[in-house]
């Protein structure tokens, strides 16, 4: 096939929090690591996380990882795997202290320890009272964390391949993963990155929706690669709508605003969350708050001339608190909503934000799929961490600040598993002859496609369909139509084309390749959502209003081939503690 | 709305040209980045970097009507027409609005932008008072967009020798971090006629920083520390 081949111990795809945390661990173990990122690493979307990273440090109030675990299990609406959740919550303080040691500029308490703020669903004593658990650097925690991790990687000389886009994974006949095929965006050159271990850390796919808090680059690249390689995607129906995206622009306003004491108002000036969640109020779980907001709007109590949004009031916090704890939010509100929150409320709407589903993985970061030995056979050579993975610690709804935590915990544990696996089996298998056939065929089609619809048009249609048929509230008949529509869009995507055929920094080609990935994610999301006839966490079915544990306490698996669905059990048993049995979810 | 956009593709163009675009913007196209994305749906050969579209990732710095800024937080409403858009000045152009930032990052890397502390880490966090932490404000927020360094005449003349405002801002971020132990080493690294002292306080960096940061002030603080060290 004649393509250049570069060989490493481990190949990491993605330079966000998970990829860089993993790279750091591997480089410190003196392994040869290639980290591929389609943008300069500090441009990755981790940079946009605002509110904090969850860990039961107990710096302000008494806290305990068992309570954090309970909150996460409950927040997940009992669909999360309790072994993985225990692992994450127990490890949280350690990875946060480590991050501080790397140089993270956390805000501080008078005694010098890390500042923590309240956040949605973070409670003491198994759900009793709110607790300050979110470790924060103003409202720029993701930015501070991503830069800190990049800096720490510079110190250990991690090898970065910047503006390289991975196109497909290389999988041999035994199902083992041997690396990725990638394109250097600046030159269009195609290279096989061969590695004993390949870690996907490609982030989310919020760009399947018309209105999203996500960056342009969040196109589900790892998920597309995995789906094309014949592996399933898990729990894709669970997509979190963040309560507070800026009305019109979609830009995120952190839950930390409500953590610091802000609250939501309808057009009558009523603090309506008191009705929906009498105890936690504005700091209930995100799915609960988003649904309450959508209900207010649906029932005609939205604000504005079209009664189509909600107001987030924070002026009562005073300019001192706003400038110290929420400076970035003030900047965003002034730029994107034309309001200064020191004086006026910010217009907000629930906005697509986070993908709870993803590439099925265990808490060691190993990708798993049904096989001869059971529903969770390890796919040799392949690992996944961060938003692209479904471990599943977020279940049907993620708690705020658990995503930055997820990156640190599972970025590190995937790297540690890779170090172990490399010790056990350092031998590289030969590349199959057809290693690069799939990506080369995708590129060739784009080269020769004539009279195709423009990629941008198809992408816009996909985003419109997902928004209209698979949003905050879901309806059986709309989902059915949505499945047909998204399949239609997928067929159109297969014939879409680009005008730009240049080799040099061809961003039209990049967008076309990203569309392939988005389409897989959109299909998986819509089809999985249509099949799940219950309401759980972020998945709310108007025609099946209750959670149905008897029939649906199980993870969905979607396969690209034939859009087939399969299911597997939830891990109800934690590692060392008693299980939390499902009960009604009240905030 | 009318735009004049710098175009250059090394495969097909001998030299750069300015291309005229007259496009009907939608009411939702409020920022310059929205307008560029709109133009790209009509002409997909137009190339530029972009990601977060909210001013935190630093991808889409460019020269807008003669001034460096981020397209995603520059409102089209305030722009004089035709809006002239060029790549960041002083760096090699790869294509259209995309510049080769290697030199910029090389200077950033040269200041060792990471915490140096050789004590064994404590079991919990290293302590830092809120006042000491406050010192990092106005420094750590840098998004590495390069708007400042590429607005600096000293960086244009000596991009290989002068660290530039972005790198120096980060140098001071670590010098002033009470957890860092390499202050002397960091000052040695900068005590050089070019690396630090090419700053002539022209203050273009302060003028253009989309995050409202002040590299000139940080450079002044480093100079003060160097003076203090010699007496």
mmCIF file of C-alpha atoms in Angstrom, chain B residues 52-213:
data_model
loop_
_atom_site.group_PDB
_atom_site.id
_atom_site.type_symbol
_atom_site.label_atom_id
_atom_site.label_comp_id
_atom_site.label_asym_id
_atom_site.label_seq_id
_atom_site.Cartn_x
_atom_site.Cartn_y
_atom_site.Cartn_z
ATOM 1 C CA UNK B 52 -14.760 26.984 20.610
ATOM 2 C CA UNK B 53 -16.442 30.069 19.060
ATOM 3 C CA UNK B 54 -16.550 31.749 22.484
ATOM 4 C CA UNK B 55 -13.107 33.264 22.904
ATOM 5 C CA UNK B 56 -11.426 30.645 25.098
ATOM 6 C CA UNK B 57 -9.551 28.320 22.719
ATOM 7 C CA UNK B 58 -7.505 30.932 20.856
ATOM 8 C CA UNK B 59 -7.853 29.396 17.371
ATOM 9 C CA UNK B 60 -9.253 32.246 15.334
ATOM 10 C CA UNK B 61 -6.986 35.211 15.934
ATOM 11 C CA UNK B 62 -6.632 37.273 12.755
ATOM 12 C CA UNK B 63 -6.098 40.809 11.595
ATOM 13 C CA UNK B 64 -9.462 42.552 11.333
ATOM 14 C CA UNK B 65 -9.526 46.016 9.769
ATOM 15 C CA UNK B 66 -5.900 46.429 10.721
ATOM 16 C CA UNK B 67 -6.177 45.217 14.294
ATOM 17 C CA UNK B 68 -5.504 41.757 15.708
ATOM 18 C CA UNK B 69 -8.455 40.075 17.400
ATOM 19 C CA UNK B 70 -10.522 36.917 17.708
ATOM 20 C CA UNK B 71 -13.145 36.529 14.991
ATOM 21 C CA UNK B 72 -15.528 34.710 17.338
ATOM 22 C CA UNK B 73 -15.898 37.590 19.797
ATOM 23 C CA UNK B 74 -15.729 40.441 17.295
ATOM 24 C CA UNK B 75 -19.225 41.672 16.601
ATOM 25 C CA UNK B 76 -19.874 42.353 12.890
ATOM 26 C CA UNK B 77 -22.134 45.240 13.850
ATOM 27 C CA UNK B 78 -19.192 47.391 14.890
ATOM 28 C CA UNK B 79 -17.041 46.759 11.797
ATOM 29 C CA UNK B 80 -16.380 49.294 9.049
ATOM 30 C CA UNK B 81 -17.080 47.981 5.528
ATOM 31 C CA UNK B 82 -15.576 46.478 3.542
ATOM 32 C CA UNK B 83 -14.172 44.453 6.427
ATOM 33 C CA UNK B 84 -10.535 43.724 5.626
ATOM 34 C CA UNK B 85 -9.403 40.418 7.024
ATOM 35 C CA UNK B 86 -5.790 39.282 6.899
ATOM 36 C CA UNK B 87 -3.770 36.577 8.633
ATOM 37 C CA UNK B 88 -1.866 37.532 11.796
ATOM 38 C CA UNK B 89 1.073 39.680 10.690
ATOM 39 C CA UNK B 90 4.683 38.601 10.940
ATOM 40 C CA UNK B 91 4.245 34.836 10.766
ATOM 41 C CA UNK B 92 4.586 32.733 7.593
ATOM 42 C CA UNK B 93 1.225 32.133 5.907
ATOM 43 C CA UNK B 94 0.347 28.493 5.266
ATOM 44 C CA UNK B 95 -2.854 29.265 3.456
ATOM 45 C CA UNK B 96 -5.425 32.086 3.500
ATOM 46 C CA UNK B 97 -5.927 33.138 7.142
ATOM 47 C CA UNK B 98 -3.888 30.244 8.544
ATOM 48 C CA UNK B 99 -0.391 31.096 9.762
ATOM 49 C CA UNK B 100 2.481 28.871 10.816
ATOM 50 C CA UNK B 101 2.688 29.409 14.572
ATOM 51 C CA UNK B 102 5.833 27.317 15.164
ATOM 52 C CA UNK B 103 7.996 30.319 15.998
ATOM 53 C CA UNK B 104 5.390 31.622 18.438
ATOM 54 C CA UNK B 105 5.129 28.298 20.261
ATOM 55 C CA UNK B 106 8.895 27.857 20.219
ATOM 56 C CA UNK B 107 9.227 31.081 22.183
ATOM 57 C CA UNK B 108 6.453 30.005 24.553
ATOM 58 C CA UNK B 109 8.229 26.687 25.141
ATOM 59 C CA UNK B 110 11.571 28.459 25.673
ATOM 60 C CA UNK B 111 10.439 29.979 28.971
ATOM 61 C CA UNK B 112 9.764 26.512 30.455
ATOM 62 C CA UNK B 113 6.064 27.090 30.925
ATOM 63 C CA UNK B 114 5.516 24.544 33.657
ATOM 64 C CA UNK B 115 5.749 24.483 37.420
ATOM 65 C CA UNK B 116 9.208 23.595 38.703
ATOM 66 C CA UNK B 117 9.234 22.386 42.283
ATOM 67 C CA UNK B 118 11.665 19.657 43.255
ATOM 68 C CA UNK B 119 10.311 18.974 46.726
ATOM 69 C CA UNK B 120 8.447 15.708 47.034
ATOM 70 C CA UNK B 121 4.765 16.580 46.649
ATOM 71 C CA UNK B 122 2.778 16.591 49.881
ATOM 72 C CA UNK B 123 -0.019 14.095 50.444
ATOM 73 C CA UNK B 124 -2.628 16.786 49.797
ATOM 74 C CA UNK B 125 -2.430 20.129 47.971
ATOM 75 C CA UNK B 126 0.468 22.536 48.248
ATOM 76 C CA UNK B 127 -0.808 25.499 50.214
ATOM 77 C CA UNK B 128 -1.038 28.936 48.646
ATOM 78 C CA UNK B 129 -2.684 31.978 50.228
ATOM 79 C CA UNK B 130 -5.526 33.671 48.346
ATOM 80 C CA UNK B 131 -3.292 36.768 48.076
ATOM 81 C CA UNK B 132 -0.480 34.754 46.492
ATOM 82 C CA UNK B 133 -2.979 33.066 44.186
ATOM 83 C CA UNK B 134 -4.317 36.490 43.239
ATOM 84 C CA UNK B 135 -0.881 37.231 41.742
ATOM 85 C CA UNK B 136 -1.628 34.720 38.981
ATOM 86 C CA UNK B 137 -4.762 36.566 37.893
ATOM 87 C CA UNK B 138 -4.253 38.409 34.652
ATOM 88 C CA UNK B 139 -1.545 35.892 33.707
ATOM 89 C CA UNK B 140 -2.874 32.324 33.689
ATOM 90 C CA UNK B 141 -5.879 33.266 31.529
ATOM 91 C CA UNK B 142 -3.758 33.569 28.361
ATOM 92 C CA UNK B 143 -5.219 31.510 25.498
ATOM 93 C CA UNK B 144 -2.086 31.483 23.309
ATOM 94 C CA UNK B 145 -3.915 33.076 20.381
ATOM 95 C CA UNK B 146 -0.776 35.079 19.399
ATOM 96 C CA UNK B 147 -2.719 38.300 18.808
ATOM 97 C CA UNK B 148 -0.253 40.141 21.075
ATOM 98 C CA UNK B 149 3.065 38.798 19.834
ATOM 99 C CA UNK B 150 2.081 39.295 16.199
ATOM 100 C CA UNK B 151 1.103 42.912 16.933
ATOM 101 C CA UNK B 152 4.524 43.614 18.413
ATOM 102 C CA UNK B 153 7.124 45.272 16.132
ATOM 103 C CA UNK B 154 9.934 43.852 18.273
ATOM 104 C CA UNK B 155 8.586 40.344 17.659
ATOM 105 C CA UNK B 156 8.272 41.043 13.918
ATOM 106 C CA UNK B 157 11.969 41.986 13.689
ATOM 107 C CA UNK B 158 13.335 39.259 15.971
ATOM 108 C CA UNK B 159 10.839 36.417 16.254
ATOM 109 C CA UNK B 160 13.693 33.981 16.774
ATOM 110 C CA UNK B 161 15.370 35.962 19.555
ATOM 111 C CA UNK B 162 12.705 38.010 21.358
ATOM 112 C CA UNK B 163 10.396 35.861 23.504
ATOM 113 C CA UNK B 164 7.487 38.174 22.762
ATOM 114 C CA UNK B 165 4.654 39.378 24.985
ATOM 115 C CA UNK B 166 2.767 36.049 25.203
ATOM 116 C CA UNK B 167 5.835 34.077 26.262
ATOM 117 C CA UNK B 168 6.955 36.755 28.719
ATOM 118 C CA UNK B 169 3.502 36.946 30.272
ATOM 119 C CA UNK B 170 3.722 33.213 30.939
ATOM 120 C CA UNK B 171 7.312 33.533 32.169
ATOM 121 C CA UNK B 172 6.058 35.932 34.811
ATOM 122 C CA UNK B 173 3.104 33.625 35.583
ATOM 123 C CA UNK B 174 5.613 31.009 36.789
ATOM 124 C CA UNK B 175 8.087 33.462 38.328
ATOM 125 C CA UNK B 176 5.372 34.874 40.546
ATOM 126 C CA UNK B 177 3.789 31.515 41.461
ATOM 127 C CA UNK B 178 4.778 30.931 45.096
ATOM 128 C CA UNK B 179 4.831 27.197 44.438
ATOM 129 C CA UNK B 180 7.585 27.523 41.809
ATOM 130 C CA UNK B 181 11.237 27.199 42.894
ATOM 131 C CA UNK B 182 13.035 28.165 39.687
ATOM 132 C CA UNK B 183 12.797 31.954 39.861
ATOM 133 C CA UNK B 184 16.547 32.510 39.527
ATOM 134 C CA UNK B 185 16.903 30.060 36.682
ATOM 135 C CA UNK B 186 13.935 31.721 34.956
ATOM 136 C CA UNK B 187 15.462 35.183 35.382
ATOM 137 C CA UNK B 188 18.835 33.925 34.048
ATOM 138 C CA UNK B 189 16.979 32.567 31.042
ATOM 139 C CA UNK B 190 15.591 36.033 30.284
ATOM 140 C CA UNK B 191 18.570 38.236 31.143
ATOM 141 C CA UNK B 192 19.562 38.835 27.562
ATOM 142 C CA UNK B 193 19.559 41.852 25.252
ATOM 143 C CA UNK B 194 16.998 40.167 23.019
ATOM 144 C CA UNK B 195 14.890 37.677 24.956
ATOM 145 C CA UNK B 196 13.435 40.246 27.352
ATOM 146 C CA UNK B 197 14.951 43.621 26.596
ATOM 147 C CA UNK B 198 13.674 43.956 23.043
ATOM 148 C CA UNK B 199 10.395 45.068 24.626
ATOM 149 C CA UNK B 200 10.242 48.806 24.069
ATOM 150 C CA UNK B 201 6.887 49.222 25.828
ATOM 151 C CA UNK B 202 5.074 50.040 22.611
ATOM 152 C CA UNK B 203 2.073 48.359 24.285
ATOM 153 C CA UNK B 204 0.406 47.036 21.145
ATOM 154 C CA UNK B 205 0.092 43.761 23.057
ATOM 155 C CA UNK B 206 -2.064 45.349 25.740
ATOM 156 C CA UNK B 207 -4.109 47.134 23.113
ATOM 157 C CA UNK B 208 -5.064 43.952 21.219
ATOM 158 C CA UNK B 209 -5.264 41.230 23.883
ATOM 159 C CA UNK B 210 -8.759 39.765 23.507
ATOM 160 C CA UNK B 211 -8.702 38.618 27.139
ATOM 161 C CA UNK B 212 -7.780 42.071 28.478
ATOM 162 C CA UNK B 213 -4.396 40.917 29.803
#
